[in-house]
Amino acid sequence: MPQERVTVSLDADAKAALTDLVERTDAAQSEVVRRALSFYATNFEAATAAETESDENLSEYHRMLAGGEHVLLDVDFLHAFLDTVDVDDPEEAFIETVDRVSEYHAHEYAERFDDVGELLDWLALCGFLTVRRAEGDTYHIVFPSEEMRWFMMRFIRKSTTEVSFGVEVEEGVSKVLVRERRP
C-alpha cells in the first residue's frame, strides 16, 4: 500500500514527547506518529469533550485502571454474563461471590465517599447505571436491564453498609429512588 508523506512542524514540547516515545517504544518516528494519530482518532470524543468533564472522567478512569483493581469491560459482555443469572433464583455460589466483593467495597466506600451522590456518580462512570438527581438528596437510577438492576441493587445495598451517610432505596416499576439518610 503506498504511503502518503506529511510534513509536520513540532514545537519544543511535541518534539520532546516524540523523542521520548521513540526511545521508550524503540519504534521509528513515523510509526510513533501513525500510532498517535490512530489513538487520537479512536479517542476523539474523549479528547475533544468539554475540557473539565473530559479531564475529570479521564482522571477517574486512570485512577481506576492504575490500581489494577478495575478493567475496561465492554458492557455487552457484562450483559451476556448477567443474562446467564436467573435473578429470581440465583445460584448460592454466585450470591456469595457478589456479597464478598460488595463487602470489600463497603470498607473502601466508607473512606472514599462523603455522600450518596458521589457514590452514584462513581457507579455511573463505571457504566452500570444512569443517575439523575431529583430533589435534595434523592436520585433516580435507571438500569439498562433487569439483570443489571438486580445485580447493582444487591451491590449498592451491601457496599453501603459502612458509609457515614446511610442509603434508603425505594424500587419502582421503571426506576429506583435512592435517598441519602444521615444518622
mmCIF file of C-alpha atoms in Angstrom:
data_model
loop_
_atom_site.group_PDB
_atom_site.id
_atom_site.type_symbol
_atom_site.label_atom_id
_atom_site.label_comp_id
_atom_site.label_asym_id
_atom_site.label_seq_id
_atom_site.Cartn_x
_atom_site.Cartn_y
_atom_site.Cartn_z
ATOM 1 C CA MET A 1 0.000 0.000 0.000
ATOM 2 C CA PRO A 2 1.533 3.344 -0.959
ATOM 3 C CA GLN A 3 2.075 5.668 1.973
ATOM 4 C CA GLU A 4 1.424 9.369 1.881
ATOM 5 C CA ARG A 5 4.056 11.682 3.289
ATOM 6 C CA VAL A 6 3.129 14.616 5.503
ATOM 7 C CA THR A 7 5.461 17.285 6.808
ATOM 8 C CA VAL A 8 4.719 18.371 10.362
ATOM 9 C CA SER A 9 6.236 21.218 12.373
ATOM 10 C CA LEU A 10 6.815 20.398 16.040
ATOM 11 C CA ASP A 11 7.188 22.827 18.901
ATOM 12 C CA ALA A 12 9.653 22.010 21.697
ATOM 13 C CA ASP A 13 7.108 20.091 23.805
ATOM 14 C CA ALA A 14 5.898 17.982 20.875
ATOM 15 C CA LYS A 15 9.481 17.254 19.801
ATOM 16 C CA ALA A 16 10.406 16.183 23.350
ATOM 17 C CA ALA A 17 7.320 13.943 23.503
ATOM 18 C CA LEU A 18 8.156 12.364 20.155
ATOM 19 C CA THR A 19 11.773 11.775 21.152
ATOM 20 C CA ASP A 20 10.673 10.222 24.455
ATOM 21 C CA LEU A 21 8.154 7.901 22.769
ATOM 22 C CA VAL A 22 10.673 6.821 20.131
ATOM 23 C CA GLU A 23 13.153 5.932 22.872
ATOM 24 C CA ARG A 24 10.562 4.156 25.037
ATOM 25 C CA THR A 25 8.998 2.152 22.216
ATOM 26 C CA ASP A 26 12.112 1.606 20.101
ATOM 27 C CA ALA A 27 9.924 2.442 17.076
ATOM 28 C CA ALA A 28 10.667 4.796 14.206
ATOM 29 C CA GLN A 29 9.364 8.362 14.404
ATOM 30 C CA SER A 30 6.911 7.706 11.575
ATOM 31 C CA GLU A 31 5.498 4.672 13.381
ATOM 32 C CA VAL A 32 5.071 6.621 16.632
ATOM 33 C CA VAL A 33 3.290 9.442 14.785
ATOM 34 C CA ARG A 34 0.995 6.928 12.984
ATOM 35 C CA ARG A 35 0.125 5.265 16.303
ATOM 36 C CA ALA A 36 -0.503 8.617 17.976
ATOM 37 C CA LEU A 37 -2.765 9.732 15.138
ATOM 38 C CA SER A 38 -4.715 6.459 15.239
ATOM 39 C CA PHE A 39 -5.054 6.727 19.028
ATOM 40 C CA TYR A 40 -6.308 10.315 18.748
ATOM 41 C CA ALA A 41 -8.834 9.357 16.066
ATOM 42 C CA THR A 42 -10.108 6.438 18.151
ATOM 43 C CA ASN A 43 -10.441 8.596 21.267
ATOM 44 C CA PHE A 44 -11.556 11.792 19.562
ATOM 45 C CA GLU A 45 -14.760 12.225 21.613
ATOM 46 C CA ALA A 46 -12.936 11.915 24.923
ATOM 47 C CA ALA A 47 -10.144 14.188 23.742
ATOM 48 C CA THR A 48 -12.464 16.922 22.466
ATOM 49 C CA ALA A 49 -15.269 16.798 25.057
ATOM 50 C CA ALA A 50 -15.795 19.770 27.312
ATOM 51 C CA GLU A 51 -12.375 20.074 28.912
ATOM 52 C CA THR A 52 -13.382 19.845 32.568
ATOM 53 C CA GLU A 53 -15.740 16.903 32.045
ATOM 54 C CA SER A 54 -13.249 15.065 29.859
ATOM 55 C CA ASP A 55 -10.368 15.721 32.245
ATOM 56 C CA GLU A 56 -12.405 14.562 35.252
ATOM 57 C CA ASN A 57 -13.577 11.387 33.516
ATOM 58 C CA LEU A 58 -10.125 10.550 32.179
ATOM 59 C CA SER A 59 -8.645 11.185 35.605
ATOM 60 C CA GLU A 60 -11.180 8.847 37.210
ATOM 61 C CA TYR A 61 -10.629 6.164 34.549
ATOM 62 C CA HIS A 62 -6.889 6.444 35.072
ATOM 63 C CA ARG A 63 -7.280 6.115 38.837
ATOM 64 C CA MET A 64 -9.497 3.052 38.417
ATOM 65 C CA LEU A 65 -7.176 1.318 35.982
ATOM 66 C CA ALA A 66 -3.867 2.330 37.547
ATOM 67 C CA GLY A 67 -4.685 0.497 40.767
ATOM 68 C CA GLY A 68 -5.076 -2.750 38.866
ATOM 69 C CA GLU A 69 -8.415 -3.375 40.509
ATOM 70 C CA HIS A 70 -10.601 -2.400 37.557
ATOM 71 C CA VAL A 71 -10.518 -3.168 33.873
ATOM 72 C CA LEU A 72 -12.378 -1.732 30.924
ATOM 73 C CA LEU A 73 -15.180 -4.121 30.070
ATOM 74 C CA ASP A 74 -17.477 -3.953 27.105
ATOM 75 C CA VAL A 75 -20.913 -3.547 28.658
ATOM 76 C CA ASP A 76 -22.307 -6.139 26.219
ATOM 77 C CA PHE A 77 -20.004 -8.734 27.795
ATOM 78 C CA LEU A 78 -21.334 -7.834 31.212
ATOM 79 C CA HIS A 79 -24.906 -8.138 29.976
ATOM 80 C CA ALA A 80 -24.103 -11.502 28.371
ATOM 81 C CA PHE A 81 -22.694 -12.683 31.680
ATOM 82 C CA LEU A 82 -25.666 -11.420 33.680
ATOM 83 C CA ASP A 83 -28.085 -12.986 31.183
ATOM 84 C CA THR A 84 -26.895 -16.363 32.481
ATOM 85 C CA VAL A 85 -28.041 -15.486 36.019
ATOM 86 C CA ASP A 86 -31.593 -16.337 36.982
ATOM 87 C CA VAL A 87 -32.370 -13.234 39.045
ATOM 88 C CA ASP A 88 -35.454 -14.921 40.503
ATOM 89 C CA ASP A 89 -33.359 -17.873 41.744
ATOM 90 C CA PRO A 90 -29.623 -17.104 41.531
ATOM 91 C CA GLU A 91 -27.107 -19.779 42.460
ATOM 92 C CA GLU A 92 -25.881 -19.529 46.046
ATOM 93 C CA ALA A 93 -22.207 -19.518 44.995
ATOM 94 C CA PHE A 94 -22.843 -16.504 42.757
ATOM 95 C CA ILE A 95 -24.611 -14.612 45.551
ATOM 96 C CA GLU A 96 -21.751 -15.375 47.948
ATOM 97 C CA THR A 97 -19.233 -14.021 45.455
ATOM 98 C CA VAL A 98 -21.245 -10.858 44.777
ATOM 99 C CA ASP A 99 -21.673 -10.285 48.507
ATOM 100 C CA ARG A 100 -17.959 -10.853 49.208
ATOM 101 C CA VAL A 101 -16.976 -8.274 46.569
ATOM 102 C CA SER A 102 -19.644 -5.889 47.890
ATOM 103 C CA GLU A 103 -18.347 -6.230 51.459
ATOM 104 C CA TYR A 104 -14.815 -5.473 50.273
ATOM 105 C CA HIS A 105 -16.105 -2.332 48.579
ATOM 106 C CA ALA A 106 -18.035 -1.379 51.724
ATOM 107 C CA HIS A 107 -14.707 -0.886 53.531
ATOM 108 C CA GLU A 108 -13.347 1.156 50.599
ATOM 109 C CA TYR A 109 -16.511 3.253 50.210
ATOM 110 C CA ALA A 110 -16.573 4.150 53.937
ATOM 111 C CA GLU A 111 -13.372 6.140 53.428
ATOM 112 C CA ARG A 112 -13.955 7.289 49.875
ATOM 113 C CA PHE A 113 -17.430 8.823 49.593
ATOM 114 C CA ASP A 114 -18.952 11.641 51.625
ATOM 115 C CA ASP A 115 -22.449 11.469 50.173
ATOM 116 C CA VAL A 116 -24.693 9.238 48.110
ATOM 117 C CA GLY A 117 -24.361 11.475 45.038
ATOM 118 C CA GLU A 118 -20.600 10.866 44.847
ATOM 119 C CA LEU A 119 -21.147 7.119 45.136
ATOM 120 C CA LEU A 120 -23.813 7.034 42.447
ATOM 121 C CA ASP A 121 -21.734 9.210 40.111
ATOM 122 C CA TRP A 122 -18.860 6.743 40.530
ATOM 123 C CA LEU A 123 -21.091 3.773 39.656
ATOM 124 C CA ALA A 124 -22.470 5.692 36.666
ATOM 125 C CA LEU A 125 -18.919 6.409 35.497
ATOM 126 C CA CYS A 126 -18.313 2.664 35.590
ATOM 127 C CA GLY A 127 -21.253 2.263 33.181
ATOM 128 C CA PHE A 128 -23.535 0.237 35.438
ATOM 129 C CA LEU A 129 -26.408 2.699 35.678
ATOM 130 C CA THR A 130 -27.669 6.150 34.802
ATOM 131 C CA VAL A 131 -28.223 8.644 37.608
ATOM 132 C CA ARG A 132 -30.450 11.701 37.632
ATOM 133 C CA ARG A 133 -30.673 13.918 40.675
ATOM 134 C CA ALA A 134 -34.260 14.555 41.741
ATOM 135 C CA GLU A 135 -34.581 16.933 44.671
ATOM 136 C CA GLY A 136 -32.432 17.234 47.760
ATOM 137 C CA ASP A 137 -30.571 14.001 48.373
ATOM 138 C CA THR A 138 -32.867 11.884 46.179
ATOM 139 C CA TYR A 139 -31.679 10.303 42.942
ATOM 140 C CA HIS A 140 -33.437 8.414 40.171
ATOM 141 C CA ILE A 141 -31.450 5.434 38.948
ATOM 142 C CA VAL A 142 -32.167 3.736 35.639
ATOM 143 C CA PHE A 143 -30.613 0.403 34.698
ATOM 144 C CA PRO A 144 -30.097 -0.958 31.186
ATOM 145 C CA SER A 145 -31.622 -4.359 32.027
ATOM 146 C CA GLU A 146 -33.484 -6.212 34.750
ATOM 147 C CA GLU A 147 -30.415 -8.376 35.395
ATOM 148 C CA MET A 148 -28.205 -5.318 35.836
ATOM 149 C CA ARG A 149 -30.797 -3.837 38.145
ATOM 150 C CA TRP A 150 -30.835 -6.959 40.337
ATOM 151 C CA PHE A 151 -27.037 -7.144 40.379
ATOM 152 C CA MET A 152 -26.416 -3.468 41.121
ATOM 153 C CA MET A 153 -29.164 -3.113 43.723
ATOM 154 C CA ARG A 154 -27.694 -6.029 45.658
ATOM 155 C CA PHE A 155 -24.261 -4.455 45.292
ATOM 156 C CA ILE A 156 -25.456 -0.984 46.400
ATOM 157 C CA ARG A 157 -27.232 -2.360 49.459
ATOM 158 C CA LYS A 158 -24.229 -4.458 50.529
ATOM 159 C CA SER A 159 -21.494 -1.956 49.658
ATOM 160 C CA THR A 160 -23.019 0.970 51.569
ATOM 161 C CA THR A 161 -23.261 -0.691 54.976
ATOM 162 C CA GLU A 162 -20.263 1.227 56.344
ATOM 163 C CA VAL A 163 -20.702 4.668 54.758
ATOM 164 C CA SER A 164 -21.371 7.571 57.108
ATOM 165 C CA PHE A 165 -24.443 8.858 55.301
ATOM 166 C CA GLY A 166 -26.771 5.854 55.013
ATOM 167 C CA VAL A 167 -28.800 4.904 51.957
ATOM 168 C CA GLU A 168 -32.548 4.396 51.521
ATOM 169 C CA VAL A 169 -33.756 2.527 48.435
ATOM 170 C CA GLU A 170 -37.275 2.618 47.012
ATOM 171 C CA GLU A 171 -37.800 0.398 43.988
ATOM 172 C CA GLY A 172 -40.369 1.476 41.427
ATOM 173 C CA VAL A 173 -41.581 -0.054 38.197
ATOM 174 C CA SER A 174 -39.094 1.557 35.816
ATOM 175 C CA LYS A 175 -36.537 3.161 38.114
ATOM 176 C CA VAL A 176 -35.115 3.118 41.600
ATOM 177 C CA LEU A 177 -35.066 6.052 44.003
ATOM 178 C CA VAL A 178 -32.054 6.330 46.284
ATOM 179 C CA ARG A 179 -32.034 8.836 49.117
ATOM 180 C CA GLU A 180 -29.298 9.849 51.443
ATOM 181 C CA ARG A 181 -30.130 9.287 55.093
ATOM 182 C CA ARG A 182 -27.839 10.984 57.613
ATOM 183 C CA PRO A 183 -27.699 9.386 61.069
#
